[in-house]
Coordinates of C-alpha atoms and ligand atoms in Angstrom, one line a residue:
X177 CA -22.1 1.0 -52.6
X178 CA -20.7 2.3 -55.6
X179 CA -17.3 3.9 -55.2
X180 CA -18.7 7.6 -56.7
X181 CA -21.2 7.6 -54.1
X182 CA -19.0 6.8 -51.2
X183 CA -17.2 9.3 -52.2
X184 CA -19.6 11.8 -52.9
X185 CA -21.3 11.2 -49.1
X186 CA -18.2 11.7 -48.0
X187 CA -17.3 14.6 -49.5
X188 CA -20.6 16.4 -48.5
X189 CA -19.4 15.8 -44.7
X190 CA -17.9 19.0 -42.6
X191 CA -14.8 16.8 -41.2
X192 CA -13.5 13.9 -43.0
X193 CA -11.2 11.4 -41.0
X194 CA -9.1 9.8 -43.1
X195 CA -7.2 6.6 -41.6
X196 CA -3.9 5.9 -43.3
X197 CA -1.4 3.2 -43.7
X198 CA 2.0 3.2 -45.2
X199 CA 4.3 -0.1 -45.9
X200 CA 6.2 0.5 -49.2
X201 CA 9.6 0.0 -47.5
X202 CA 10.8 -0.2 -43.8
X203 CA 8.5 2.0 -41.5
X204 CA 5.0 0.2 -40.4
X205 CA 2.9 3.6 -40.0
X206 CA -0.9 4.2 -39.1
X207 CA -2.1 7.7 -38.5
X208 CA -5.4 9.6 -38.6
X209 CA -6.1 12.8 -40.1
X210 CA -9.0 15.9 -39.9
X211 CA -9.5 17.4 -43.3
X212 CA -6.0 16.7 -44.8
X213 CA -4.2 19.1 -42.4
X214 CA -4.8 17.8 -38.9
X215 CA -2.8 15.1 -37.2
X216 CA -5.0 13.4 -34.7
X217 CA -2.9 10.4 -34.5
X218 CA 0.4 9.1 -35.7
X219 CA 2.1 6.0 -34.9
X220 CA 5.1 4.8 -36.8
X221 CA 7.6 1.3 -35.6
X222 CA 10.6 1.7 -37.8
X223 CA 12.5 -1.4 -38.5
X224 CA 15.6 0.2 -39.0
X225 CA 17.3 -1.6 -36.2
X226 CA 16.4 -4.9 -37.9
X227 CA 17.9 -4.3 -40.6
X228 CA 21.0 -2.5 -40.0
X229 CA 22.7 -5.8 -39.2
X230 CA 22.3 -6.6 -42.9
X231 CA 23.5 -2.5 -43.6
X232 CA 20.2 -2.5 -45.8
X233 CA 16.1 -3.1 -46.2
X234 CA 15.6 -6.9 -46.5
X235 CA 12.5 -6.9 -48.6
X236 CA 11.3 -10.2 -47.1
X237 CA 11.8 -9.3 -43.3
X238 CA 10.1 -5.9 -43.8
X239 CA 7.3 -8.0 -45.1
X240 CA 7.3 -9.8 -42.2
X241 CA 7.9 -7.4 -39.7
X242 CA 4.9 -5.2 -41.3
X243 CA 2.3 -8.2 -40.8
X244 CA 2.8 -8.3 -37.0
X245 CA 3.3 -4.4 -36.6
X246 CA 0.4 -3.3 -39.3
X247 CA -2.2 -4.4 -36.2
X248 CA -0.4 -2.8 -33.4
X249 CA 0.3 0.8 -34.9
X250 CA -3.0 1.1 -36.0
X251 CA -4.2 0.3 -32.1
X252 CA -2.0 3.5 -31.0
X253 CA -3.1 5.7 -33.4
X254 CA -7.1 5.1 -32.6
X255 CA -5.8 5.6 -28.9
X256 CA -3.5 8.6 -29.3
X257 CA -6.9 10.3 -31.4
X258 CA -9.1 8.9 -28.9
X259 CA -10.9 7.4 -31.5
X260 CA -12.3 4.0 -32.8
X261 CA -12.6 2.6 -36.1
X262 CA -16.3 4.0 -36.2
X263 CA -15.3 6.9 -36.1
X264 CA -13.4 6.6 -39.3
X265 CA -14.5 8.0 -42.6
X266 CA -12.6 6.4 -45.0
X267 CA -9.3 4.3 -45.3
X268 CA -6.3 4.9 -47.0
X269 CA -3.1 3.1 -48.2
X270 CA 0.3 3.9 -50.1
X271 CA -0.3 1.1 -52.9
X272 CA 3.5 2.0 -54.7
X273 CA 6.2 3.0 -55.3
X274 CA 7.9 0.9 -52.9
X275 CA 8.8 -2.9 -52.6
X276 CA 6.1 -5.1 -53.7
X277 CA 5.9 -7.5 -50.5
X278 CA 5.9 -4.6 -48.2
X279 CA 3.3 -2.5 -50.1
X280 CA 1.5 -6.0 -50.5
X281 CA 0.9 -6.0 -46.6
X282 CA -0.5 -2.5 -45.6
X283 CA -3.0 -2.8 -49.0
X284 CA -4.4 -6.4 -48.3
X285 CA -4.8 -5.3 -44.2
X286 CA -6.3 -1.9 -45.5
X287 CA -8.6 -3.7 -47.9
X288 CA -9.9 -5.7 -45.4
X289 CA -10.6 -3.2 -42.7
X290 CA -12.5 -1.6 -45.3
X291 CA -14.3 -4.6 -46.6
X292 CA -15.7 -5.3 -43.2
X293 CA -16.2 -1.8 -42.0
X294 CA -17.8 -0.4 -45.7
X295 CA -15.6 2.4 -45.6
X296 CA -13.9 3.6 -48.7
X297 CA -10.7 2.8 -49.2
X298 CA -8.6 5.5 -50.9
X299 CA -5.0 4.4 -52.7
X300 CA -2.4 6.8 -52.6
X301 CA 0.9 7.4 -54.4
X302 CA 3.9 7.3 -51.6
X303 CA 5.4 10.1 -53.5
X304 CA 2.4 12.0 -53.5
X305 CA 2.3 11.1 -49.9
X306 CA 5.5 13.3 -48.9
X307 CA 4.9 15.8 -50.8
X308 CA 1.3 16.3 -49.1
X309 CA 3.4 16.4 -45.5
X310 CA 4.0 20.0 -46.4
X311 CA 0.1 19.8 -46.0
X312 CA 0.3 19.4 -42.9
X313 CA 3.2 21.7 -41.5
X314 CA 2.2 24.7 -43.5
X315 CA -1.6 25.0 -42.9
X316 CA -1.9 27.5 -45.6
X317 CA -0.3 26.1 -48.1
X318 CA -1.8 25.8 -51.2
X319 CA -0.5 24.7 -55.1
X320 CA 0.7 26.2 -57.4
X321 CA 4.4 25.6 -56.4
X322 CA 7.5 23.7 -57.1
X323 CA 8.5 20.8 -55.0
X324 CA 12.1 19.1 -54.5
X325 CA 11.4 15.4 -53.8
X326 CA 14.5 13.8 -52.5
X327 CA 13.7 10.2 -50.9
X328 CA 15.7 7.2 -50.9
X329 CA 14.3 5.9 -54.1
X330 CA 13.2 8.6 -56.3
X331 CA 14.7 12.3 -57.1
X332 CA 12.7 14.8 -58.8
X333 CA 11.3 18.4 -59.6
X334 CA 8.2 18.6 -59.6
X335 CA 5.5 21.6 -60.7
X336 CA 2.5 21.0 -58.4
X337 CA -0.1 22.3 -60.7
X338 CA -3.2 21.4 -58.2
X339 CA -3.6 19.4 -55.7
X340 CA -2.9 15.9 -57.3
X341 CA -1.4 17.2 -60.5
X342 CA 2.2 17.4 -61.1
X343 CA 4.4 18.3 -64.0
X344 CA 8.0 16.7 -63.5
X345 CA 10.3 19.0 -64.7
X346 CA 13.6 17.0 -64.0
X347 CA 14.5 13.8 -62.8
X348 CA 17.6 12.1 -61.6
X349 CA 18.7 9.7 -64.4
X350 CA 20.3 6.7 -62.5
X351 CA 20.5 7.2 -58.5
X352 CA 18.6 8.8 -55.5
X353 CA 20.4 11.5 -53.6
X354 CA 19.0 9.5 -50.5
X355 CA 20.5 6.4 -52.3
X356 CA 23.8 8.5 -52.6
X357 CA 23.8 9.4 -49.2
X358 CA 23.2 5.4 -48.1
X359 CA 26.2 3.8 -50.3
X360 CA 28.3 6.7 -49.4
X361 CA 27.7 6.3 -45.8
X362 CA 28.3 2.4 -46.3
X363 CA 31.5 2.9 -47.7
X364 CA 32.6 5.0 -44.7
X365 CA 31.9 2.2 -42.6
X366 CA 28.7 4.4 -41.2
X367 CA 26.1 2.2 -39.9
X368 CA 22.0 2.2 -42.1
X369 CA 20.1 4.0 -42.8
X370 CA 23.2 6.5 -44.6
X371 CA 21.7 9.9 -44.5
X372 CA 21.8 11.0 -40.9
X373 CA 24.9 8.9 -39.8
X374 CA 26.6 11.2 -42.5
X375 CA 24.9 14.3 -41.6
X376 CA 26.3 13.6 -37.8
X377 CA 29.6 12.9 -39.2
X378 CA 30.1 15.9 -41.4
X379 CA 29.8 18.3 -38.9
X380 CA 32.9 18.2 -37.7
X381 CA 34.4 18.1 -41.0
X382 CA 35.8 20.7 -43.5
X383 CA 33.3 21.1 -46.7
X384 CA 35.9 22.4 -48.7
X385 CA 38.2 19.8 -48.2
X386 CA 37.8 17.9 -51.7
X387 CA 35.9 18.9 -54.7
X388 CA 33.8 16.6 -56.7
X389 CA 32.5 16.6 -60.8
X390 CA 29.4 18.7 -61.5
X391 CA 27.0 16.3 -63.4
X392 CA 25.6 18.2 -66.8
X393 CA 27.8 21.0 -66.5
X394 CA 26.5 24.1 -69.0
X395 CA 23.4 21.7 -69.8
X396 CA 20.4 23.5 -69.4
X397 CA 18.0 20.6 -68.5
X398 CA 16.7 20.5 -64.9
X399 CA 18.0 16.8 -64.2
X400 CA 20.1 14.9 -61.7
X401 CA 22.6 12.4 -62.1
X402 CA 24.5 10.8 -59.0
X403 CA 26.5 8.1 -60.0
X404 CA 29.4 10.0 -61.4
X405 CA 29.7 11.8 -58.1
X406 CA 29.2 8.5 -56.3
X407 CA 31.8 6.8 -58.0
X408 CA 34.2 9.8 -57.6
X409 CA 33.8 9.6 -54.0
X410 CA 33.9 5.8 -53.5
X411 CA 37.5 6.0 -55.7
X412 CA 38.5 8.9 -53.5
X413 CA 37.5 7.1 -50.3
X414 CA 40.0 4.2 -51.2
X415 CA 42.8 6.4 -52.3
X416 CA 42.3 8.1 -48.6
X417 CA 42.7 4.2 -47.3
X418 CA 45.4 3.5 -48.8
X419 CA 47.6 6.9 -48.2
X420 CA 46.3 6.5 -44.4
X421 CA 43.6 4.6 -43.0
X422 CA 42.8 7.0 -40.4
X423 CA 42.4 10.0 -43.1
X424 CA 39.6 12.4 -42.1
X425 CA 36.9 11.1 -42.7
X426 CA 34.4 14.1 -41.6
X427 CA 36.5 16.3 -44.2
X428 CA 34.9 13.7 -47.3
X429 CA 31.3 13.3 -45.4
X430 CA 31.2 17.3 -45.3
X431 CA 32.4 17.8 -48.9
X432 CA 29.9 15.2 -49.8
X433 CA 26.8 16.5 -48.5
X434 CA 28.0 19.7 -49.6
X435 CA 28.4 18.6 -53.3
X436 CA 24.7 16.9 -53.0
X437 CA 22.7 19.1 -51.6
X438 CA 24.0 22.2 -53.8
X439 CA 23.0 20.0 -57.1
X440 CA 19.8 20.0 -55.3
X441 CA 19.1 23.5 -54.3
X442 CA 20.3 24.7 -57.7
X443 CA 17.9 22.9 -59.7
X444 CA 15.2 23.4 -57.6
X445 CA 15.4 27.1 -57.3
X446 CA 16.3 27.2 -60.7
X447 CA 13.0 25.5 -61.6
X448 CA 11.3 28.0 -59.8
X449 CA 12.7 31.1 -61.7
X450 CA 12.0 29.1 -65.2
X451 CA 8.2 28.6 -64.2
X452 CA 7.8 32.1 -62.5
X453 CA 6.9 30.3 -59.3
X454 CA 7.3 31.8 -55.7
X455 CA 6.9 29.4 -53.7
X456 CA 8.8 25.9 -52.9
X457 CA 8.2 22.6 -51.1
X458 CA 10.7 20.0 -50.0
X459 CA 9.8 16.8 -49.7
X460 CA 11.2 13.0 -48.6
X461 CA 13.5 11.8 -46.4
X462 CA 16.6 13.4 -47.5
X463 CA 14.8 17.0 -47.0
X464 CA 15.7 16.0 -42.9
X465 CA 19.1 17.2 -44.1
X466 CA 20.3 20.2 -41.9
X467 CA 22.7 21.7 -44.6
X468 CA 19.6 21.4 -47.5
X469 CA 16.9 23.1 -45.5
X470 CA 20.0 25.9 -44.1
X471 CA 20.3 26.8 -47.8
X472 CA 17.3 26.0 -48.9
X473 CA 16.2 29.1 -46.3
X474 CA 19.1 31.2 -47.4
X475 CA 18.3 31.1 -51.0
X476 CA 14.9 31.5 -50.1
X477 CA 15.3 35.0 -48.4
X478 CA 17.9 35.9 -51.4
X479 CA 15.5 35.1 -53.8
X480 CA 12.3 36.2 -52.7
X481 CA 10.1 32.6 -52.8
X482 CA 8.5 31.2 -49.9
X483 CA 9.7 28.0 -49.0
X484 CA 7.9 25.4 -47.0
X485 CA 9.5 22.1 -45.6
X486 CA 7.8 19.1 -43.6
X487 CA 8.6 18.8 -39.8
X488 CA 11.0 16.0 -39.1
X489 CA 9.0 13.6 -38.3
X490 CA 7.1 13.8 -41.0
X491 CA 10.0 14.0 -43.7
X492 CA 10.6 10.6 -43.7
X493 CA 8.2 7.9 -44.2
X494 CA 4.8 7.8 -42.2
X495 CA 1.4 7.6 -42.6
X496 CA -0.2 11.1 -42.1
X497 CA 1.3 12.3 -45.1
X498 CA -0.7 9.3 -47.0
X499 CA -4.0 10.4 -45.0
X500 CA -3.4 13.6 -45.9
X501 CA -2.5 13.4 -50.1
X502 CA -5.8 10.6 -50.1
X503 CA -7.9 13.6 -48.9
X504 CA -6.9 15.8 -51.4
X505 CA -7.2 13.6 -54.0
X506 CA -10.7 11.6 -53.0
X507 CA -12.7 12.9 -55.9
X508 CA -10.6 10.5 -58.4
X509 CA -12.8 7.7 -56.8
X510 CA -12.0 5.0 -54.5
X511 CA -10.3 2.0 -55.2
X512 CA -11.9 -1.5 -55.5
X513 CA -11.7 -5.0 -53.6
X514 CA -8.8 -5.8 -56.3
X515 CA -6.7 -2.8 -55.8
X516 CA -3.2 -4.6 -56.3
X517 CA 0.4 -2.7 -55.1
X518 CA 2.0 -1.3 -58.1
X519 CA 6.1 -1.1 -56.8
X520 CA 6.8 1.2 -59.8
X521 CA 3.6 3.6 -59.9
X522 CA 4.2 6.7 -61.4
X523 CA 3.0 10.2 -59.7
X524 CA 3.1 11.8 -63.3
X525 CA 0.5 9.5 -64.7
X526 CA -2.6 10.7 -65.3
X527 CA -5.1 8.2 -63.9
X528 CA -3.9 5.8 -61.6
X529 CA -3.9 2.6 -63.0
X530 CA -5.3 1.5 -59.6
X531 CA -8.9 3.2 -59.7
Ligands
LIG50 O1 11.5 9.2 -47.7 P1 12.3 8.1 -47.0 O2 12.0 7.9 -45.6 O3 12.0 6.7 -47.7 C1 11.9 6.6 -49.1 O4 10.7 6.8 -49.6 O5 12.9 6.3 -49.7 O6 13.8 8.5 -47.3 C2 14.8 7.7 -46.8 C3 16.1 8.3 -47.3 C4 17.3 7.4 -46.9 O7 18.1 7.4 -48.1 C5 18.0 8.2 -45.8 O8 19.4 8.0 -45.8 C6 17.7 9.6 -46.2 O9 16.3 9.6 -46.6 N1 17.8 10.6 -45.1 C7 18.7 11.6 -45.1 C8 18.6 12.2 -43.8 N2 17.5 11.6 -43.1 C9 17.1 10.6 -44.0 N3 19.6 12.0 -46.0 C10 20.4 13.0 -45.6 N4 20.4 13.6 -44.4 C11 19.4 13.3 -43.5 N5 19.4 13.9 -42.3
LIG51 ZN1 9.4 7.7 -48.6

């Protein structure tokens, strides 16, 4: 069938069930979703343990770790729905960002499920993914709004104009705050992945303890910049060693986060005055961090703008999030028996090169 009329039968349907796979970078996820909003089943195996040993993703083992576990998540999400592939109205697969033999995997075992099913297979954008989870947790949320993506690959400020259509209105111009977070973490002899060994660690520590440089101080642009702060750290880190090699280490973790997440918060709220928006999203992995979504509430109430975040479990990478951002985006079309994975696909672009 053509791919406008599978979609067009499928959006004259009361419920749509949308199956969903994700495999851009270490989580093997399957999940099923009602309409966009309603998790029916979610199964994610997270290979984090794997590789921690190597204190980062080995693109190649993730591969192979997603071949095995592709079959097996996708088993406990049709059980935890109650459901059967029958019963599924279309597929749907992150096919980029991410790392090209990972993405690889959930796209050729999604193509071929819907090959031999004839079900339309929808691609999604993993960045659109997370910032769809807020789809789900906030059942009446709707765009316009502004949305802080903070993974471990990408940083950004989005405007969500509609569902699908996004205005980036700043970037970070070298590393991910996640990525930040991860070599930080490393340094401090914290184990992978970064984020939430130094969240744990900086509670007991004293935020004020050191100060760090302000990227693009008195600029007015809305973008990010990590390196400088990352650097500044990692210097301070071994000037800490050598004065003592049991110096405090929660004291740096707390400062850290602190000096992170503020350069976050500011922008983002700042984006919203500048666009006359009241209402904000987090999204990504990083938006599990306690001391973001604390202030992210505070400003929130200070401010007046409604502020939606995803429930843990779906901040960082899974698969209803993809189910959910391929249902609000169907009518682009479906993709095509030679729908590749695109590792640096761009959420700002205005037709996916995949369709
Ligand atoms: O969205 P995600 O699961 O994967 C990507 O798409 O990159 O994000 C993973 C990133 C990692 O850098 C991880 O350290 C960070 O999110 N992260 C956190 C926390 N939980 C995960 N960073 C800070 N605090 C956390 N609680
Ligand atoms: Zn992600």
């Amino acid at each position: 069938m053509h791919s406008a009329q599978q979609i067009k039968a499928l959006q004259d349907k009361k419920d749509i069930i949308v199956m969903a796979f994700e495999s851009s970078c270490d989580e093997t996820a399957a999940a099923i979703v009602k309409n966009g909003r309603e998790v029916l089943g979610n199964a994610v195996y997270t290979q984090i343990a794997i590789h921690r040993e190597f204190g980062g993703v080995v693109p190649e083992i993730a591969s192979r770790n997603h071949v095995a576990k592709l079959p097996i998540v996708a088993e406990q999400a049709l059980l935890e729905a109650g459901l059967s592939f029958a019963d599924i109205d279309a597929f749907a697969v992150t096919s980029g960002p991410g790392l090209v033999g990972a993405l690889l995997t959930g796209v050729s075992y999604a193509k071929g499920l819907s090959f031999a099913l004839k079900k339309p297979l929808i691609p999604v954008n993993h960045m659109e993914g997370h910032v769809s989870a807020n789809f789900i947790s906030d059942q009446d949320l709707e765009p316009p709004f502004i949305c802080l993506v903070v993974s471990g690959g990408h940083t950004s400020i989005l405007l969500v104009e509609d569902y699908g259509k996004y205005r980036e209105l700043g970037t970070t111009r070298d590393d991910a705050a996640g990525e930040a977070f991860d070599k930080i973490a490393r340094v401090l002899g914290l184990p992978y992945p970064g984020g939430p060994a130094l969240q744990e660690l900086a509670k007991g520590g004293n935020d004020e303890a050191y100060t760090f440089p302000k990227a693009f101080k008195g600029e007015t642009h809305l973008d990010f910049s990590f390196s400088g702060l990352k650097t500044a750290a990692i210097n301070l880190i071994r000037k800490l060693e050598r004065q003592d090699p049991d110096f405090n280490k929660a004291d740096l973790a707390a400062s850290f986060q602190k000096a992170v997440v503020s350069t976050l918060i500011k922008n983002a709220f700042e984006a919203a005055r500048r666009e006359g928006m009241d209402k904000l999203v987090l999204a990504g992995g990083v938006c599990a961090n306690t001391l973001l979504r604390s202030e992210a509430d505070r400003l929130s109430k200070k401010y007046g703008i409604a502020l939606t975040y995803p429930k843990l479990a779906y901040c960082t990478d899974n698969a209803a999030m993809i189910a959910s951002a391929a249902y609000f985006t169907m009518n682009r079309g479906c993709a095509k028996l030679d729908l590749n994975a695109d590792p640096s696909l761009d959420v700002t672009g205005k037709t996916p090169a995949y369709l």
